Short mmCIF file of C-alpha atoms and ligand atoms in Angstrom, two decimals:
data_model
loop_
_atom_site.label_atom_id
_atom_site.label_comp_id
_atom_site.label_asym_id
_atom_site.label_seq_id
_atom_site.Cartn_x
_atom_site.Cartn_y
_atom_site.Cartn_z
CA UNK A 190 -17.60 2.04 -5.50
CA UNK A 191 -18.84 6.11 -4.92
CA UNK A 192 -16.00 8.06 -4.23
CA UNK A 193 -18.10 11.65 -3.83
CA UNK A 194 -21.28 13.10 -3.86
CA UNK A 195 -22.12 16.58 -4.72
CA UNK A 196 -21.53 17.98 -1.16
CA UNK A 197 -17.58 16.14 -1.40
CA UNK A 198 -14.41 18.78 -1.28
CA UNK A 199 -11.40 18.29 -2.53
CA UNK A 200 -8.04 20.06 -2.74
CA UNK A 201 -6.94 21.46 -6.41
CA UNK A 202 -3.74 23.41 -6.77
CA UNK A 203 -4.28 25.62 -3.95
CA UNK A 204 -8.16 25.39 -3.61
CA UNK A 205 -10.95 23.40 -1.97
CA UNK A 206 -13.39 23.26 -4.21
CA UNK A 207 -16.45 20.73 -5.26
CA UNK A 208 -15.41 17.30 -6.91
CA UNK A 209 -18.45 17.77 -9.31
CA UNK A 210 -16.82 20.90 -10.35
CA UNK A 211 -12.94 19.67 -10.59
CA UNK A 212 -11.61 20.17 -14.11
CA UNK A 213 -8.72 17.72 -16.13
CA UNK A 214 -7.29 18.59 -18.82
CA UNK A 215 -8.00 16.09 -21.64
CA UNK A 216 -4.11 16.89 -23.11
CA UNK A 217 -2.34 16.71 -20.00
CA UNK A 218 0.76 13.85 -20.42
CA UNK A 219 -0.30 12.04 -17.22
CA UNK A 220 -3.28 10.73 -18.84
CA UNK A 221 -1.74 9.51 -22.05
CA UNK A 222 1.23 8.00 -21.03
CA UNK A 223 0.94 7.51 -17.16
CA UNK A 224 3.16 10.11 -16.36
CA UNK A 225 2.31 11.14 -12.71
CA UNK A 226 2.66 10.44 -9.17
CA UNK A 227 0.67 9.25 -6.40
CA UNK A 228 0.54 8.29 -2.81
CA UNK A 229 -2.05 5.73 -1.21
CA UNK A 230 -2.75 7.10 2.75
CA UNK A 231 -5.35 6.28 5.13
CA UNK A 232 -6.66 8.05 8.24
CA UNK A 233 -8.36 6.77 11.52
CA UNK A 234 -10.50 7.80 14.29
CA UNK A 235 -7.96 6.69 17.14
CA UNK A 236 -9.16 5.01 20.48
CA UNK A 237 -9.49 8.91 22.34
CA UNK A 238 -11.54 10.16 19.18
CA UNK A 239 -9.25 12.18 17.49
CA UNK A 240 -8.59 12.37 13.31
CA UNK A 241 -5.10 10.93 12.80
CA UNK A 242 -3.43 10.08 9.27
CA UNK A 243 -1.44 7.28 9.78
CA UNK A 244 2.32 7.77 8.93
CA UNK A 245 1.57 11.30 7.03
CA UNK A 246 5.09 12.18 7.19
CA UNK A 247 6.43 8.85 5.35
CA UNK A 248 4.15 9.10 2.74
CA UNK A 249 4.50 12.88 1.90
CA UNK A 250 9.02 12.06 1.77
CA UNK A 251 7.90 8.98 -0.93
CA UNK A 252 5.75 12.08 -3.02
CA UNK A 253 8.57 13.54 -3.15
CA UNK A 254 11.15 11.53 -4.05
CA UNK A 255 8.82 10.02 -6.51
CA UNK A 256 7.81 13.65 -7.99
CA UNK A 257 11.94 14.26 -8.08
CA UNK A 258 12.33 10.29 -9.46
CA UNK A 259 10.05 12.07 -12.29
CA UNK A 260 11.35 15.07 -12.14
CA UNK A 261 7.82 16.30 -11.89
CA UNK A 262 7.91 19.91 -10.37
CA UNK A 263 6.55 19.55 -7.04
CA UNK A 264 6.87 22.85 -4.01
CA UNK A 265 5.35 21.47 -1.78
CA UNK A 266 6.36 20.63 1.92
CA UNK A 267 5.60 17.70 3.69
CA UNK A 268 4.59 19.67 6.69
CA UNK A 269 1.90 21.71 4.00
CA UNK A 270 0.93 18.28 2.40
CA UNK A 271 0.22 17.34 5.91
CA UNK A 272 -2.12 20.55 7.09
CA UNK A 273 -3.82 20.26 3.46
CA UNK A 274 -4.51 16.76 4.34
CA UNK A 275 -5.92 17.46 7.67
CA UNK A 276 -8.09 19.98 6.44
CA UNK A 277 -9.19 18.38 3.76
CA UNK A 278 -10.63 15.73 6.38
CA UNK A 279 -12.48 18.05 8.33
CA UNK A 280 -13.58 19.64 5.99
CA UNK A 281 -15.48 16.40 4.64
CA UNK A 282 -16.51 15.18 7.74
CA UNK A 283 -14.20 12.04 7.54
CA UNK A 284 -11.78 10.37 10.10
CA UNK A 285 -11.57 6.91 8.80
CA UNK A 286 -10.37 7.78 4.95
CA UNK A 287 -8.47 6.69 2.20
CA UNK A 288 -6.43 10.12 1.00
CA UNK A 289 -4.83 10.29 -2.92
CA UNK A 290 -2.80 12.99 -3.19
CA UNK A 291 -2.00 13.10 -7.24
CA UNK A 292 0.54 15.24 -9.29
CA UNK A 293 -0.22 15.30 -12.73
CA UNK A 294 1.13 16.70 -15.38
CA UNK A 295 0.14 20.19 -17.58
CA UNK A 296 -1.02 19.68 -21.21
CA UNK A 297 1.52 18.28 -23.47
CA UNK A 298 1.87 15.75 -25.80
CA UNK A 299 5.37 15.60 -26.17
CA UNK A 300 8.17 13.37 -24.22
CA UNK A 301 9.12 17.34 -23.16
CA UNK A 302 10.13 18.01 -19.31
CA UNK A 303 7.03 20.13 -18.04
CA UNK A 304 8.32 23.09 -15.83
CA UNK A 305 4.97 23.18 -13.54
CA UNK A 306 2.23 20.46 -12.48
CA UNK A 307 -0.91 19.92 -11.62
CA UNK A 308 -1.92 18.83 -7.48
CA UNK A 309 -4.86 17.52 -6.23
CA UNK A 310 -5.87 15.64 -3.65
CA UNK A 311 -9.21 13.26 -2.75
CA UNK A 312 -10.46 11.62 0.20
CA UNK A 313 -12.92 9.30 0.46
CA UNK A 314 -13.97 6.16 2.98
CA UNK A 315 -12.29 2.98 1.31
CA UNK A 316 -13.27 -0.76 2.35
CA UNK A 317 -9.72 -3.11 3.15
CA UNK A 318 -8.24 -3.17 -0.94
CA UNK A 319 -8.59 -7.02 -0.42
CA UNK A 320 -11.66 -7.71 2.04
CA UNK A 321 -11.58 -9.04 5.57
CA UNK A 322 -11.53 -12.38 4.57
CA UNK A 323 -8.48 -14.83 3.52
CA UNK A 324 -7.29 -14.48 -0.12
CA UNK A 325 -6.81 -17.08 -2.77
CA UNK A 326 -3.81 -16.00 -4.40
CA UNK A 327 -1.67 -17.16 -7.88
CA UNK A 328 1.82 -16.49 -8.68
CA UNK A 329 1.09 -14.29 -12.04
CA UNK A 330 2.61 -14.84 -15.27
CA UNK A 331 3.63 -10.80 -15.46
CA UNK A 332 6.97 -10.05 -13.43
CA UNK A 333 7.35 -7.15 -11.77
CA UNK A 334 8.69 -3.61 -13.56
CA UNK A 335 12.67 -4.55 -14.00
CA UNK A 336 14.44 -1.62 -12.04
CA UNK A 337 16.60 -0.88 -15.16
CA UNK A 338 13.04 -0.08 -16.59
CA UNK A 339 11.59 2.45 -14.27
CA UNK A 340 12.41 3.92 -10.62
CA UNK A 341 10.68 1.22 -9.11
CA UNK A 342 10.95 3.39 -5.91
CA UNK A 343 8.76 6.04 -7.46
CA UNK A 344 4.76 5.75 -7.25
CA UNK A 345 4.53 6.32 -10.69
CA UNK A 346 0.93 6.00 -12.15
CA UNK A 347 2.05 4.05 -14.92
CA UNK A 348 3.64 1.26 -12.59
CA UNK A 349 0.47 0.41 -12.42
CA UNK A 350 -0.67 -0.74 -15.50
CA UNK A 351 1.25 -3.70 -14.95
CA UNK A 352 -0.31 -4.46 -11.13
CA UNK A 353 -3.61 -4.18 -12.53
CA UNK A 354 -2.88 -6.72 -15.35
CA UNK A 355 -2.09 -9.19 -12.89
CA UNK A 356 -4.57 -8.08 -10.69
CA UNK A 357 -6.61 -8.67 -13.98
CA UNK A 358 -5.46 -12.25 -14.71
CA UNK A 359 -5.39 -13.60 -11.34
CA UNK A 360 -9.37 -12.92 -10.77
CA UNK A 361 -9.77 -14.44 -14.48
CA UNK A 362 -8.46 -17.31 -13.33
CA UNK A 363 -10.75 -17.75 -10.43
CA UNK A 364 -8.15 -15.82 -7.81
CA UNK A 365 -8.50 -13.34 -5.91
CA UNK A 366 -5.03 -11.81 -6.19
CA UNK A 367 -1.91 -11.96 -7.80
CA UNK A 368 1.55 -12.60 -6.86
CA UNK A 369 4.02 -11.24 -8.98
CA UNK A 370 8.09 -11.83 -9.26
CA UNK A 371 11.05 -10.16 -10.26
CA UNK A 372 12.56 -10.33 -13.46
CA UNK A 373 15.05 -13.32 -11.86
CA UNK A 374 11.87 -15.35 -10.86
CA UNK A 375 11.94 -14.21 -7.49
CA UNK A 376 9.03 -12.74 -4.71
CA UNK A 377 8.71 -9.67 -5.64
CA UNK A 378 5.36 -8.27 -4.06
CA UNK A 379 1.69 -8.52 -4.78
CA UNK A 380 -0.09 -5.57 -7.42
CA UNK A 381 -0.23 -2.89 -4.62
CA UNK A 382 0.65 -4.80 -1.43
CA UNK A 383 3.95 -5.92 -0.03
CA UNK A 384 4.64 -10.01 1.04
CA UNK A 385 5.49 -11.86 3.95
CA UNK A 386 5.36 -15.60 4.99
CA UNK A 387 6.30 -17.82 8.29
CA UNK A 388 8.17 -20.78 7.97
CA UNK A 389 9.84 -22.41 11.36
CA UNK A 390 9.20 -19.60 13.29
CA UNK A 391 10.71 -16.85 11.06
CA UNK A 392 9.06 -14.76 9.03
CA UNK A 393 10.28 -13.78 5.31
CA UNK A 394 9.98 -11.12 3.42
CA UNK A 395 11.33 -10.21 -0.53
CA UNK A 396 14.65 -8.35 0.09
CA UNK A 397 14.63 -4.51 -1.34
CA UNK A 398 15.96 -3.76 -5.01
CA UNK A 399 12.82 -5.34 -7.38
CA UNK A 400 10.06 -4.03 -5.62
CA UNK A 401 8.28 -1.19 -3.57
CA UNK A 402 9.65 -1.33 0.19
CA UNK A 403 6.21 -0.23 1.48
CA UNK A 404 5.58 1.83 4.75
CA UNK A 405 3.58 -0.79 6.13
CA UNK A 406 6.24 -3.43 5.31
CA UNK A 407 8.67 -1.88 7.53
CA UNK A 408 5.62 -1.02 10.10
CA UNK A 409 5.68 -4.99 9.90
CA UNK A 410 9.26 -5.34 10.53
CA UNK A 411 9.53 -2.06 13.24
CA UNK A 412 6.57 -4.20 15.20
CA UNK A 413 8.19 -7.71 14.80
CA UNK A 414 11.06 -5.99 16.68
CA UNK A 415 9.20 -5.29 19.39
CA UNK A 416 7.03 -8.35 19.68
CA UNK A 417 10.26 -10.76 19.32
CA UNK A 418 9.46 -12.57 16.01
CA UNK A 419 12.70 -12.66 14.07
CA UNK A 420 12.18 -11.28 10.11
CA UNK A 421 14.67 -12.11 7.41
CA UNK A 422 15.08 -9.97 3.98
CA UNK A 423 16.00 -12.22 1.29
CA UNK A 424 15.63 -13.19 -2.26
CA UNK A 425 13.43 -16.55 -2.79
CA UNK A 426 11.20 -18.22 -5.17
CA UNK A 427 7.32 -19.26 -5.48
CA UNK A 428 7.85 -22.51 -4.10
CA UNK A 429 9.45 -21.72 -1.19
CA UNK A 430 6.08 -20.18 -0.31
CA UNK A 431 4.37 -23.57 -1.45
CA UNK A 432 6.62 -24.56 1.73
CA UNK A 433 5.34 -21.83 4.47
CA UNK A 434 3.74 -22.31 6.81
CA UNK A 435 1.25 -19.16 6.73
CA UNK A 436 1.39 -15.73 4.65
CA UNK A 437 0.12 -12.81 4.69
CA UNK A 438 0.24 -9.02 2.21
CA UNK A 439 0.36 -6.14 3.68
CA UNK A 440 0.18 -2.15 2.50
CA UNK A 441 -2.28 0.91 3.37
CA UNK A 442 -4.88 0.28 1.67
CA UNK A 443 -5.02 -3.98 2.60
CA UNK A 444 -3.72 -2.73 5.84
CA UNK A 445 -2.82 -7.08 6.78
CA UNK A 446 -4.60 -9.70 4.92
CA UNK A 447 -3.79 -13.21 5.12
CA UNK A 448 -3.75 -15.94 2.54
CA UNK A 449 -5.48 -18.73 2.49
CA UNK A 450 -3.61 -20.88 -0.27
CA UNK A 451 -0.92 -19.90 -3.18
CA UNK A 452 -1.35 -21.31 -6.26
CA UNK A 453 -3.97 -23.62 -4.69
CA UNK A 454 -1.72 -25.13 -2.18
CA UNK A 455 -3.31 -24.15 1.35
CA UNK A 456 -0.79 -22.80 4.09
CA UNK A 457 -0.12 -25.18 7.03
CA UNK A 458 -0.94 -22.89 9.74
CA UNK A 459 -4.22 -22.00 10.34
CA UNK A 460 -4.70 -18.14 10.02
CA UNK A 461 -5.37 -17.57 14.43
CA UNK A 462 -1.92 -19.62 14.73
CA UNK A 463 0.44 -17.92 12.47
CA UNK A 464 2.47 -14.77 13.29
CA UNK A 465 0.37 -12.66 10.42
CA UNK A 466 -2.38 -13.53 12.75
CA UNK A 467 -0.81 -11.87 15.36
CA UNK A 468 0.83 -8.71 13.43
CA UNK A 469 -2.62 -7.88 12.32
CA UNK A 470 -4.22 -7.65 15.93
CA UNK A 471 -0.48 -5.29 16.71
CA UNK A 472 -1.22 -3.55 13.31
CA UNK A 473 -4.95 -2.64 14.36
CA UNK A 474 -4.10 -1.13 17.66
CA UNK A 475 -1.38 0.77 16.37
CA UNK A 476 -3.20 2.50 13.98
CA UNK A 477 -6.19 3.65 16.38
CA UNK A 478 -3.21 4.39 19.16
CA UNK A 479 -4.78 1.41 21.11
CA UNK A 480 -3.00 -0.59 23.95
CA UNK A 481 -1.39 -3.23 21.97
CA UNK A 482 -0.98 -5.85 24.81
CA UNK A 483 -3.20 -8.04 23.44
CA UNK A 484 -0.83 -8.94 20.69
CA UNK A 485 2.33 -9.24 23.13
CA UNK A 486 0.11 -11.48 24.86
CA UNK A 487 -0.53 -13.23 21.38
CA UNK A 488 2.89 -14.07 20.72
CA UNK A 489 4.17 -15.54 23.61
CA UNK A 490 0.56 -17.88 23.77
CA UNK A 491 1.86 -18.71 19.71
CA UNK A 492 5.67 -19.64 20.75
CA UNK A 493 4.29 -21.79 23.24
CA UNK A 494 2.68 -23.23 20.65
CA UNK A 495 5.22 -23.62 18.09
CA UNK A 496 7.40 -25.35 21.01
CA UNK A 497 4.85 -27.84 21.14
CA UNK A 498 4.92 -28.39 17.66
N1 PMP B 594 3.94 -2.70 -3.17
C1 PMP B 594 3.15 -2.03 -4.49
C2 PMP B 594 3.64 -2.41 -5.77
C3 PMP B 594 2.40 -1.21 -4.04
O1 PMP B 594 1.58 0.05 -5.01
C4 PMP B 594 1.65 -0.65 -2.35
C5 PMP B 594 0.77 0.23 -2.04
N2 PMP B 594 1.53 1.25 -2.05
C6 PMP B 594 2.56 -1.35 -1.57
C7 PMP B 594 3.89 -2.56 -1.75
C8 PMP B 594 2.51 -1.18 -0.28
O2 PMP B 594 3.02 -0.27 0.21
P1 PMP B 594 2.20 0.91 1.33
O3 PMP B 594 2.84 -0.09 3.13
O4 PMP B 594 3.47 2.13 1.56
O5 PMP B 594 1.29 1.25 1.34
#
């Protein structure tokens, strides 16, 4: 994947510069110890042709939360961050883009606190993180970071060593992606996405506590309210998911992606007959600010099918 070329502009410590001319200090604490905070954001070309950063305020509030939680100095306001992002998109002539702000530390090989930080932001066109087909998932041998060991609500770079290990393991075993449990053996999330499953007309998702409760997860829950789909947040085991009717992952980068199987056990319903499919449609409408009537019709049809089952 090419993230930039000779024309690409990035934002770096208050300036718009060429990506090819950006420099990073080799002695930054972040590179050596994973001590930095970031966001993953998407912008879309709306139905009306405008560029819209989806849930911009929520993402930048989380970035500010992450830097505070990690004691990384960071003084940008949410409004300033949104303005910089729109300017960056415009300078790169991007509408459908993935946006990556990163707050990282100065040269510091010790474990002492920094009194300043660096801030960069890049944007590029990125396909769906987990593709646009149903994915085959395996329960990972890796657990998500324990909340007693990490500030798990922060999007800290170092947490992603855990994500990469789990994803590598799944791929090495012939799967597309991993499902990680928490330290109590309950289902937590994917390496970069939250999870929902459908059973007997209800959607379930892991309760908060040991997960990164994503912005897309919150959006899905809001959509379910609008679409009259019952959602419950609770703790459950991978075995409960093996018996599910359907399942999907959700996240900013992946959007909504259905699972074909978990641990080689296929889900009962066809994707097109599941709540996940309707939510995927509704989500696609929402991000592009498109009239969403087709999703409502989809749910009404599904509920009828459900009743007839
Ligand atoms: N869990 C993890 C571990 C993630 O990295 C992500 C991606 N940020 C998510 C869940 C989904 O979060 P969001 O919907 O806010 O992108």
